[in-house]
XYZ file of C-alpha atoms in Angstrom:
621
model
C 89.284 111.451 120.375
C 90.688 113.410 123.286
C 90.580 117.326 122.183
C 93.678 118.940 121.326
C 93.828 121.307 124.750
C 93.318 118.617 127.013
C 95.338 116.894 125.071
C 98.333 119.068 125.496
C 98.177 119.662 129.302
C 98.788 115.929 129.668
C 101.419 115.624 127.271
C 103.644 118.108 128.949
C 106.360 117.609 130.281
C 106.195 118.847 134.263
C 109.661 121.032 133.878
C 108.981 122.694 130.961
C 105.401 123.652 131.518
C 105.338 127.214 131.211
C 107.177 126.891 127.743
C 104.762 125.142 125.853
C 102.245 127.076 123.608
C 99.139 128.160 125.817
C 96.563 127.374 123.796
C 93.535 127.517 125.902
C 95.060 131.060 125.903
C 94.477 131.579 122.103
C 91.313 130.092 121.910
C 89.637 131.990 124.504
C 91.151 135.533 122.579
C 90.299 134.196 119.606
C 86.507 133.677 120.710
C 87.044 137.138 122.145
C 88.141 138.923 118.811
C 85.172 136.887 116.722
C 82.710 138.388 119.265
C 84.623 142.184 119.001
C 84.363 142.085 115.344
C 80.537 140.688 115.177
C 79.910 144.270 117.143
C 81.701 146.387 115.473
C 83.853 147.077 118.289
C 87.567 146.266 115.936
C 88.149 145.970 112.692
C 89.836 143.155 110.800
C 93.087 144.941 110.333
C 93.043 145.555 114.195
C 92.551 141.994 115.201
C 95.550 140.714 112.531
C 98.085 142.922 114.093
C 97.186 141.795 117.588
C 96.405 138.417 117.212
C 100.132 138.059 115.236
C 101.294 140.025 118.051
C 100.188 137.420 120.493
C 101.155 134.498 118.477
C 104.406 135.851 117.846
C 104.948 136.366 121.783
C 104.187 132.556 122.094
C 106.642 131.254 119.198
C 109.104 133.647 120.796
C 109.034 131.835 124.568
C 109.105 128.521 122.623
C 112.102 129.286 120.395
C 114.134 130.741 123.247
C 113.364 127.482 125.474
C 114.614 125.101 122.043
C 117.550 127.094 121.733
C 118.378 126.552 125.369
C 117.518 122.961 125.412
C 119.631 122.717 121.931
C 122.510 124.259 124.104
C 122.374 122.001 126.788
C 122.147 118.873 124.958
C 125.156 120.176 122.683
C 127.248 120.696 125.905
C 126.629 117.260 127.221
C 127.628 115.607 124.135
C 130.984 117.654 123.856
C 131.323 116.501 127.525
C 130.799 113.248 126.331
C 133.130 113.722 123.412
C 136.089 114.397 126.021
C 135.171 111.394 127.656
C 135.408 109.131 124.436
C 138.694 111.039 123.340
C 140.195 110.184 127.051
C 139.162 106.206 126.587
C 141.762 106.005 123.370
C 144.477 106.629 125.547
C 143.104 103.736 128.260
C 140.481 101.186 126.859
C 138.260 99.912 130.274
C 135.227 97.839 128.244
C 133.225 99.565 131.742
C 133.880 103.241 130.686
C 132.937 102.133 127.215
C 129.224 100.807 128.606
C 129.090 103.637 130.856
C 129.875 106.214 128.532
C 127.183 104.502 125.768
C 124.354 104.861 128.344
C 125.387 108.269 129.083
C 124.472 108.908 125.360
C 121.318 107.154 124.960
C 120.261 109.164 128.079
C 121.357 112.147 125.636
C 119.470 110.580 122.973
C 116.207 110.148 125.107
C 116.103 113.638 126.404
C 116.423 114.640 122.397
C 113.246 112.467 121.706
C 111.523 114.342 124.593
C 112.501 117.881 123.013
C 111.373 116.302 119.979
C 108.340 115.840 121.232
C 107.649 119.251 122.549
C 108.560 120.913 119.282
C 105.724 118.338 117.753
C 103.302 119.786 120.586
C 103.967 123.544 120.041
C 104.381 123.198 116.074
C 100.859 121.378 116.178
C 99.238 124.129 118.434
C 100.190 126.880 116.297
C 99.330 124.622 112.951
C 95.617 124.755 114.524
C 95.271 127.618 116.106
C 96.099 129.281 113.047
C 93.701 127.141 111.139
C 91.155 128.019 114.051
C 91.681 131.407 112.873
C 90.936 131.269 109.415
C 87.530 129.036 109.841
C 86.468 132.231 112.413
C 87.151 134.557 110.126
C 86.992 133.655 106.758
C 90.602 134.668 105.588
C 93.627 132.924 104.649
C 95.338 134.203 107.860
C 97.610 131.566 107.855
C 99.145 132.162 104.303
C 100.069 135.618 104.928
C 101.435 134.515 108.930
C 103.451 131.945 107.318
C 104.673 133.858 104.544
C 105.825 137.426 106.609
C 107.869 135.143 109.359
C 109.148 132.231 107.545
C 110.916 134.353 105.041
C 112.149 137.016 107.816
C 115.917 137.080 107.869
C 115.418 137.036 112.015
C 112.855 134.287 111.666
C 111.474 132.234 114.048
C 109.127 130.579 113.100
C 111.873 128.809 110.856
C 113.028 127.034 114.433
C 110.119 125.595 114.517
C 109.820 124.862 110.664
C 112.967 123.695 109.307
C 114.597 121.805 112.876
C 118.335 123.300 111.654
C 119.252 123.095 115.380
C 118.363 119.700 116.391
C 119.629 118.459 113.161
C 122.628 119.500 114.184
C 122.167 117.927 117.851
C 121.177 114.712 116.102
C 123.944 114.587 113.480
C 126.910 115.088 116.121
C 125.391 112.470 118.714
C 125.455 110.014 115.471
C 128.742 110.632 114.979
C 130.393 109.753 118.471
C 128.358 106.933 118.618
C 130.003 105.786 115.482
C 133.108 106.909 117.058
C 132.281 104.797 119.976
C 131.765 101.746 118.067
C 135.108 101.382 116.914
C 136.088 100.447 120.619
C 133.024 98.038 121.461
C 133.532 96.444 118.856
C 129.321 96.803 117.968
C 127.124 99.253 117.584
C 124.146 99.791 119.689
C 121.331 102.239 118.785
C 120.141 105.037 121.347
C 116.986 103.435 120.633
C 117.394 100.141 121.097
C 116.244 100.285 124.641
C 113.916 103.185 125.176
C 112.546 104.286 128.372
C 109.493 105.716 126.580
C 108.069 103.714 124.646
C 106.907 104.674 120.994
C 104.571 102.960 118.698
C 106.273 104.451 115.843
C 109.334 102.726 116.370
C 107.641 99.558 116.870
C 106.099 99.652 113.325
C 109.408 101.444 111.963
C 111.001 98.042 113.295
C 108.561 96.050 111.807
C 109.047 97.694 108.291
C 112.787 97.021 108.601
C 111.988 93.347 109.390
C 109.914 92.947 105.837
C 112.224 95.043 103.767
C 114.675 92.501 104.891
C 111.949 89.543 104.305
C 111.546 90.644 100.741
C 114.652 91.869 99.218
C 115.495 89.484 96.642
C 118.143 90.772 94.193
C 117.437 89.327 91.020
C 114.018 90.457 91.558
C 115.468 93.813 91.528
C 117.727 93.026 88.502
C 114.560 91.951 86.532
C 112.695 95.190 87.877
C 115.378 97.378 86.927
C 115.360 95.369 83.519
C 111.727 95.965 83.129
C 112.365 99.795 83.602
C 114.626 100.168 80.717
C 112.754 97.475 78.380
C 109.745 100.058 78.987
C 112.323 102.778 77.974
C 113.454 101.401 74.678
C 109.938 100.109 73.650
C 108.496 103.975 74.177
C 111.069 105.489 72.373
C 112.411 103.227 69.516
C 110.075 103.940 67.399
C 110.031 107.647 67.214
C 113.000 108.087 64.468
C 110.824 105.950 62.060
C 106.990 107.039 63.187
C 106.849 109.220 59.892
C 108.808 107.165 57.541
C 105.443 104.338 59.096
C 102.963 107.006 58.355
C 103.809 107.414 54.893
C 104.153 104.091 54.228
C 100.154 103.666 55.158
C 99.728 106.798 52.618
C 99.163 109.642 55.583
C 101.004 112.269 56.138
C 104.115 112.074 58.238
C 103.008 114.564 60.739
C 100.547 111.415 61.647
C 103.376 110.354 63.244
C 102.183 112.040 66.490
C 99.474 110.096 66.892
C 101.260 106.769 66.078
C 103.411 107.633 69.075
C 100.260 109.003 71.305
C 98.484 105.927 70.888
C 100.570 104.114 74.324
C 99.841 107.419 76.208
C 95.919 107.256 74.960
C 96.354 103.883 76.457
C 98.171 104.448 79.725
C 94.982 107.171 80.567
C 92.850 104.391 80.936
C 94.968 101.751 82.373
C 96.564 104.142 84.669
C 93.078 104.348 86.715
C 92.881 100.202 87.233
C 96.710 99.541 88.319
C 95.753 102.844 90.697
C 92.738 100.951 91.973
C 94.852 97.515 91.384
C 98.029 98.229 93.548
C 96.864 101.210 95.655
C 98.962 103.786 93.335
C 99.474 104.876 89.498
C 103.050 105.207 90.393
C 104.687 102.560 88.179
C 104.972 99.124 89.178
C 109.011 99.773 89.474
C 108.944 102.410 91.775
C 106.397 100.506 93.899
C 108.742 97.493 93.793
C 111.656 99.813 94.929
C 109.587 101.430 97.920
C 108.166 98.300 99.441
C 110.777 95.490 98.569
C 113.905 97.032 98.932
C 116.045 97.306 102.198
C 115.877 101.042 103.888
C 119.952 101.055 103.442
C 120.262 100.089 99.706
C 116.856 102.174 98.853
C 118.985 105.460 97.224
C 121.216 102.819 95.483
C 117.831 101.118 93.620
C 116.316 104.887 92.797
C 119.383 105.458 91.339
C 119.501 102.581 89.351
C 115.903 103.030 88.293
C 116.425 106.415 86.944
C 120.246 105.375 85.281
C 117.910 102.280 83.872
C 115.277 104.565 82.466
C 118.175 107.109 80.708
C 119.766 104.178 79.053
C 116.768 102.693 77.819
C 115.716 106.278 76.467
C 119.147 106.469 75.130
C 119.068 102.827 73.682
C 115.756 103.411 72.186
C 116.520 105.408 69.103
C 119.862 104.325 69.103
C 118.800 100.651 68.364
C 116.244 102.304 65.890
C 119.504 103.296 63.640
C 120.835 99.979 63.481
C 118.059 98.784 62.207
C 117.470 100.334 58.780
C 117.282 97.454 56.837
C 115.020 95.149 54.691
C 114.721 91.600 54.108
C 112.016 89.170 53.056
C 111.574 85.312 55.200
C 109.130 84.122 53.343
C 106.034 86.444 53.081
C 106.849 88.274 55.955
C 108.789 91.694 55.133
C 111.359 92.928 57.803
C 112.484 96.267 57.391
C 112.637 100.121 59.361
C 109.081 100.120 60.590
C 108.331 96.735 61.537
C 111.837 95.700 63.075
C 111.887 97.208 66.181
C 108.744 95.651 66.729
C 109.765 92.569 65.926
C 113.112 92.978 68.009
C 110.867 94.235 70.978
C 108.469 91.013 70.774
C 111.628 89.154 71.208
C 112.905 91.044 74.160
C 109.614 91.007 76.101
C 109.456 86.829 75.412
C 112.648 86.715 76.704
C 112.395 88.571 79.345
C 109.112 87.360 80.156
C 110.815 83.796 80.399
C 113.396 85.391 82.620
C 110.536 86.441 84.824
C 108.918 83.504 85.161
C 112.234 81.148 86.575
C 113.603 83.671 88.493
C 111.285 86.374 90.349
C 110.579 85.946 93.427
C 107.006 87.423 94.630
C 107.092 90.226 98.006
C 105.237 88.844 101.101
C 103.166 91.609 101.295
C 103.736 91.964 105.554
C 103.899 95.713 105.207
C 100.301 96.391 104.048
C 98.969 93.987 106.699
C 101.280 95.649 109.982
C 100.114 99.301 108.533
C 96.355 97.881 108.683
C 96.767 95.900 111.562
C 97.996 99.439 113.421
C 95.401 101.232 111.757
C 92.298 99.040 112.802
C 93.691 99.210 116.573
C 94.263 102.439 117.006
C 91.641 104.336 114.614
C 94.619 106.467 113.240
C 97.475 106.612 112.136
C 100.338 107.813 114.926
C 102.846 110.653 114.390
C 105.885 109.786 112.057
C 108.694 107.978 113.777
C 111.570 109.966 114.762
C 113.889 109.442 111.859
C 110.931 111.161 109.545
C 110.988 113.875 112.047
C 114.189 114.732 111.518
C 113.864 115.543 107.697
C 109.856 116.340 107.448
C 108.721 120.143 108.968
C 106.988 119.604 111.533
C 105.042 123.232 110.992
C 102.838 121.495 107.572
C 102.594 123.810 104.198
C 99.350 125.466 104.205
C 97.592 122.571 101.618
C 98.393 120.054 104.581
C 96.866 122.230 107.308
C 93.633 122.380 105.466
C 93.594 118.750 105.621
C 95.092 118.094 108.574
C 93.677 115.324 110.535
C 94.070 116.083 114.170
C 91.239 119.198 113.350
C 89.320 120.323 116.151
C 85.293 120.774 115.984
C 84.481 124.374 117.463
C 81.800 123.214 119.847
C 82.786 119.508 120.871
C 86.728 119.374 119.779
C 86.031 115.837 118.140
C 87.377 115.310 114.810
C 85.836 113.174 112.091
C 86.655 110.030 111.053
C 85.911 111.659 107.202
C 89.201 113.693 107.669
C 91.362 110.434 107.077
C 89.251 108.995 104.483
C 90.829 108.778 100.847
C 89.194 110.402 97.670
C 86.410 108.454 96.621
C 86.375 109.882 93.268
C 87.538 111.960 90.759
C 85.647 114.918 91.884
C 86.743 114.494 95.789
C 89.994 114.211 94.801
C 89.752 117.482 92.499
C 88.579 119.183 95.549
C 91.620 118.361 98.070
C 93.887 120.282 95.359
C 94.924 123.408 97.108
C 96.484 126.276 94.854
C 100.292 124.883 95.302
C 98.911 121.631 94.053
C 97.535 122.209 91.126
C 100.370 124.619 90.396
C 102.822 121.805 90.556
C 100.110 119.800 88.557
C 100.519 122.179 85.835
C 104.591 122.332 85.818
C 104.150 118.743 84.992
C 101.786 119.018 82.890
C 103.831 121.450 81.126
C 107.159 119.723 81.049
C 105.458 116.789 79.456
C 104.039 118.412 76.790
C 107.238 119.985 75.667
C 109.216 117.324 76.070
C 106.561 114.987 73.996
C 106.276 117.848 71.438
C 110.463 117.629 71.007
C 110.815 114.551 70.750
C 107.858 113.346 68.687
C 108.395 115.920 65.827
C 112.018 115.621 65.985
C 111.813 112.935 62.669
C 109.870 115.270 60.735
C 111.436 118.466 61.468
C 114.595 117.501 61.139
C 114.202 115.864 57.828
C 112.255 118.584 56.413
C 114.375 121.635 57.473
C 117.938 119.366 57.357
C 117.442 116.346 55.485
C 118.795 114.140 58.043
C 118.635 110.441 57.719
C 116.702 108.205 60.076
C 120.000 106.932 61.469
C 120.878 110.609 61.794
C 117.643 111.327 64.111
C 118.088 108.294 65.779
C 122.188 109.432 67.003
C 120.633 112.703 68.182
C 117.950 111.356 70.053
C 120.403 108.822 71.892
C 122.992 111.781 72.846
C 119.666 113.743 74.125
C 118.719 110.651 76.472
C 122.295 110.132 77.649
C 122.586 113.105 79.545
C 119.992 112.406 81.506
C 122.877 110.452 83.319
C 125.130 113.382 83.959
C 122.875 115.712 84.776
C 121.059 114.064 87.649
C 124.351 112.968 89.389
C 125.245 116.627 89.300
C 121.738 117.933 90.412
C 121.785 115.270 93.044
C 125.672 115.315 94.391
C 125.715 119.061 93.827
C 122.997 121.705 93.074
C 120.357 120.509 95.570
C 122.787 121.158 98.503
C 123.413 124.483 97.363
C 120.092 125.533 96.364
C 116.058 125.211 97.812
C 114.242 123.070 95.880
C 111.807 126.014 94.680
C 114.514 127.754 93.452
C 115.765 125.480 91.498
C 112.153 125.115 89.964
C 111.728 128.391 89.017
C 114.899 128.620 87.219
C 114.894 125.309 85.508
C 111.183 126.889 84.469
C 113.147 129.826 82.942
C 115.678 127.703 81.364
C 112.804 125.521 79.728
C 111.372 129.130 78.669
C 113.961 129.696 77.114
C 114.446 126.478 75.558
C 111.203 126.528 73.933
C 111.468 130.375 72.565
C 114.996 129.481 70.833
C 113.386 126.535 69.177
C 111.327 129.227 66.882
C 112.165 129.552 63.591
C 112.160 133.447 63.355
C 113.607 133.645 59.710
C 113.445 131.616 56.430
C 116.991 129.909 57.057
C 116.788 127.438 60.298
C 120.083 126.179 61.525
C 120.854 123.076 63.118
C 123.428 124.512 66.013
C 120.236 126.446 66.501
C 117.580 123.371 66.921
C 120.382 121.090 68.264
C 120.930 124.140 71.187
C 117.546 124.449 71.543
C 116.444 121.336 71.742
C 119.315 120.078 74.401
C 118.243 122.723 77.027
C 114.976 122.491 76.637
C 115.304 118.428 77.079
C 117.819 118.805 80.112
C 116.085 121.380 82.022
C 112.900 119.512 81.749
C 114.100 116.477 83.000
C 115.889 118.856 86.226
C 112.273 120.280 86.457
C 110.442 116.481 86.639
C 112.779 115.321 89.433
C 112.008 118.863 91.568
C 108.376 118.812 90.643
C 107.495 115.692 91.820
C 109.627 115.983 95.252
C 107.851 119.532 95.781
C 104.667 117.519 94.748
C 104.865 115.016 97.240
C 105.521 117.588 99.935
C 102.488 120.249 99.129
C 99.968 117.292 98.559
C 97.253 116.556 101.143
C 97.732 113.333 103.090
C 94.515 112.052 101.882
C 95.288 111.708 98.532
C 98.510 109.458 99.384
C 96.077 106.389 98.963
C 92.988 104.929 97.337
C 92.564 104.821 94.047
C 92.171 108.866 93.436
C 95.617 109.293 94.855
C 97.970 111.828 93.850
C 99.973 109.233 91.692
C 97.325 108.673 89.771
C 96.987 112.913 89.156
C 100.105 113.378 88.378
C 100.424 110.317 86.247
C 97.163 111.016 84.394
C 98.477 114.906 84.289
C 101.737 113.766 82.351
C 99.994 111.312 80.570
C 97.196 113.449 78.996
C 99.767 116.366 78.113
C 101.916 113.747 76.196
C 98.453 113.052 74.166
C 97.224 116.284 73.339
C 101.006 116.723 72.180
C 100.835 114.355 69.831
C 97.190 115.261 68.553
C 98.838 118.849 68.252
C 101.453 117.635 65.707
C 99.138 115.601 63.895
C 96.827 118.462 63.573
C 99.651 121.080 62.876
C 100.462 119.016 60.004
C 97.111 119.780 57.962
C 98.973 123.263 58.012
C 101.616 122.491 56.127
C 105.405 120.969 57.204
C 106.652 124.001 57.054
C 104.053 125.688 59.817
C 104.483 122.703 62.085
C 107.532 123.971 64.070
C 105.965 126.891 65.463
C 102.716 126.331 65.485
C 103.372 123.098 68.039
C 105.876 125.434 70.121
C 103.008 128.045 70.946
C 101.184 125.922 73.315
C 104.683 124.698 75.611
C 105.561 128.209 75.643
C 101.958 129.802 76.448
C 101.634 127.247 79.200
C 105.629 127.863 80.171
C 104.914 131.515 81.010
C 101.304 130.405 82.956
C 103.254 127.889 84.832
C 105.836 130.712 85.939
C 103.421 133.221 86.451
C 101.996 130.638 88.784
C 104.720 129.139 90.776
C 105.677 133.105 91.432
C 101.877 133.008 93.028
C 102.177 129.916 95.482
C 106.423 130.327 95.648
C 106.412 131.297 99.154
C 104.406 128.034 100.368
C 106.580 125.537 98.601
C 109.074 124.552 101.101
């Protein structure tokens, strides 16, 4: 592999050669300050403020060049907007081919600035990295974190793309504009004059999302999502009324309902090393067999599939408090649902069988077929460039692939391997990481302990009926539904994702501490207030956790069978069991003990998990 300075002389572009980064600049005082400090000659202190000095002198040519560029390119296109305005007056099908080429030569000179912010964002990703292997000190965190968060920043140019964003979104729009009087629409990049291998295999991805859309395959996954729903969760309204009736204690209820977690830890590693992730089969159907354009439509129908099924669950658990005998078989509270559910799995299983129609797996084999040719995998297309920061969080520098050796330059093939185990895996988890590890973690827990102790607690403190639990547990799942259409629609445009972590984290706090019982008479406006923000900031907290999760993890642990699925799966999975073993052990205490002794953990591990996303806040972006 060609090292990274000789790689960047003969990627510039001629023009714009004395605005790139000069890293051969860097390096050499870099080398320069190692060798000062190994005499004695400056002190570490000395050599930040310099070296930041330098690099910000460097980020400062490169920003003032973008912002140029950004200018031009904006100028052109309101040039070209005239045009297009002028040609509704007069339609000449000439003008109209003209004045699309004119654009796409707009659109290619965009990929080529795109391409220089990749160069410079990389050099200053590495030479920063460069830095801290010299020296020994997280150099980077404390660069990133002083300039990224500067009112006057930028670095955040570089980082965040606003300005070619911009560029990007008004050249889509008078194309679309333009389309109306061609009568067809024809991409800038249908007909490059560079040539990219990531749009080649973005093409190719198209073609087999096309190949393998099948809609009643995604009827009968969505199907499956909520079946999986209503089987978790319909029997929690009855799991003590079933303990009792096998002579325990109802607070044995918790580990009636742990037993499919205990479960899922194990099976969770083999589907990993089975389908290449521990995500769920239904999200993995979504990702790789559903068209690009009607993707957000299926996510949205996983997650309204999953709230009706949690919804259903305990709602269908009501309407079935009953008893009957055919012949020696007895039918009644606990054994119904799993009766109905047998019933709905055969049918559906039925269903399955007629009608599914299995993916061509063409993806896998293009993505391998790349991979095996080239010996890595290329830069992200340009559409991911657009939304992804080019300038990586700090846990992706420290794996980042592209690393150069200090004496030959030549990076290892090891940096693109996958976690071979449990223990390789453990060791690719930077700080941010395992932060958002523990949110999860945490979220689970409380969540399990709510809902799993909700039959016993409310029947001992309120003497509601099983029907009674089963209403509230329904209303509980149902807003799932209204609150992630406005979190989606709403809040996440007005708001960074972090933020809206840390205060959902607060919320949950403050879910959890309400939920006490602090004197002898325990109210149900109290538990029923409680217990509703506690539920529907959690589930706000999931959806943010795992987006910030997916951004701070390292690239290597995006396959194989240690992937970062399988973490956070196994994460969630394991809190939901020690949940349960919690009420089940609470119990021994006495009923009346249970409610707060099962709320210290969440909130102990609530206050860690803020305490800790205050530590790493400034790196989740």
């Amino acid at each position: 592999m060609v090292n990274f300075g000789k790689k960047i002389m003969a990627d510039q572009v001629e023009e714009w050669k004395g605005y790139y980064i000069n890293y051969k600049l860097m390096k050499k005082m870099l080398k320069q300050y190692v060798q000062q400090t190994q005499l004695g000659g400056k002190d570490r202190e000395q050599v930040l403020k310099e070296f930041s000095r330098i690099l910000d002198g460097q980020i400062e040519r490169i920003v003032l060049f973008l912002l140029q560029q950004q200018g031009h390119l904006a100028s052109r296109i309101e040039q070209l907007g005239e045009r297009r305005i002028a040609l509704l007056e007069r339609y000449d099908i000439s003008q109209v081919s003209q004045l699309r080429d004119a654009y796409r030569d707009v659109g290619l000179d965009l990929i080529k600035l795109l391409r220089f912010v990749d160069i410079n964002a990389t050099g200053i990703r590495k030479i920063l990295k460069k830095f801290d292997k010299r020296f020994g000190y997280k150099f980077t965190d404390h660069y990133v974190t002083t300039r990224a968060n500067h009112p006057y920043s930028q670095l955040q140019q570089v980082f965040k793309q606003v300005g070619i964003v911009a560029v990007v979104g008004a050249l889509s729009r008078n194309l679309e504009y333009l389309q109306h009087h061609e009568g067809s629409f024809v991409s800038l990049y249908d007909h490059p004059a560079v040539t990219l291998k990531e749009d080649e295999q973005s093409g190719s991805e198209d073609l087999v999302d096309d190949q393998n859309y099948h809609f009643m395959s995604l009827l009968l996954n969505l199907v499956n999502t909520f079946l999986y729903m209503v089987n978790t969760y319909i029997i929690v309204p009855t799991a003590d009324d079933y303990a009792i009736s096998l002579g325990a204690a109802a607070t044995v209820c918790g580990i009636i309902i742990g037993s499919m977690a205990v479960a899922q830890v194990f099976s969770s590693v083999y589907f990993s090393a089975w389908l290449g992730s521990a995500r769920a089969v239904n999200r993995r159907y979504i990702s790789d067999c559903v068209p690009l354009k009607m993707r957000l439509q299926a996510s949205a129908g996983f997650v309204s599939a999953s709230a009706l099924g949690m919804a259903c669950g305990p709602a269908l658990a009501g309407f079935l408090q009953t008893k009957f005998k055919i012949y020696s078989l007895t039918f009644n509270q606990s054994t119904l649902p799993g009766w109905v559910m047998c019933v709905a799995w055969l049918i559906y299983l039925l269903w399955l069988w007629l009608t599914f129609k299995e993916p061509e797996h063409f993806s896998k084999t293009v993505v391998n077929e790349q991979t095996s040719e080239s010996g890595h995998q290329e830069n992200p297309n340009l559409e991911e460039g657009l939304v992804q920061p080019l300038l990586l969080g700090t846990e992706e520098r420290q794996d980042e692939n592209l690393e150069d050796n200090d004496d030959s330059e030549v990076a290892s093939e090891n940096s693109h391997a996958p976690a071979t185990s449990i223990a390789s895996a453990y060791r690719l988890l930077t700080p941010s990481v395992k932060v958002q590890l523990l949110i999860y973690f945490m979220l689970k827990y409380a969540m399990e302990i709510l809902l799993s102790e909700s039959s016993v607690i409310t029947t001992y403190y309120f003497s509601w009926s099983t029907s009674a639990v089963a209403i509230f547990l329904a209303i509980l799942g149902l807003t799932v539904l209204p609150v992630n259409a406005v979190v989606g629609s709403y809040i996440t445009n007005l708001y960074e994702d972090r933020q809206i972590l840390l205060a959902s984290e607060v919320m949950v706090l403050i879910g959890i501490i309400m939920s006490f019982r602090f004197t002898r008479h325990y109210s149900i406006p109290q538990y029923v207030t409680s217990a509703l923000i506690t539920f529907v900031f959690a589930e706000v907290l999931e959806g943010v956790n795992l987006s910030l999760l997916s951004r701070v993890m390292s690239s290597r642990l995006s396959r194989g069978t240690y992937n970062g699925g399988l973490l956070s799966t196994e994460a969630g999975t394991l809190a939901r069991v020690i949940a349960d073993a919690t009420i089940t052990g609470a119990g021994y205490l006495g009923t009346d003990m249970l409610l707060n002794v099962t709320l210290l953990p969440p909130l102990v591990i609530c206050i860690g998990s803020i305490v800790a996303t205050l530590y790493t806040y400034n790196n989740l972006y």
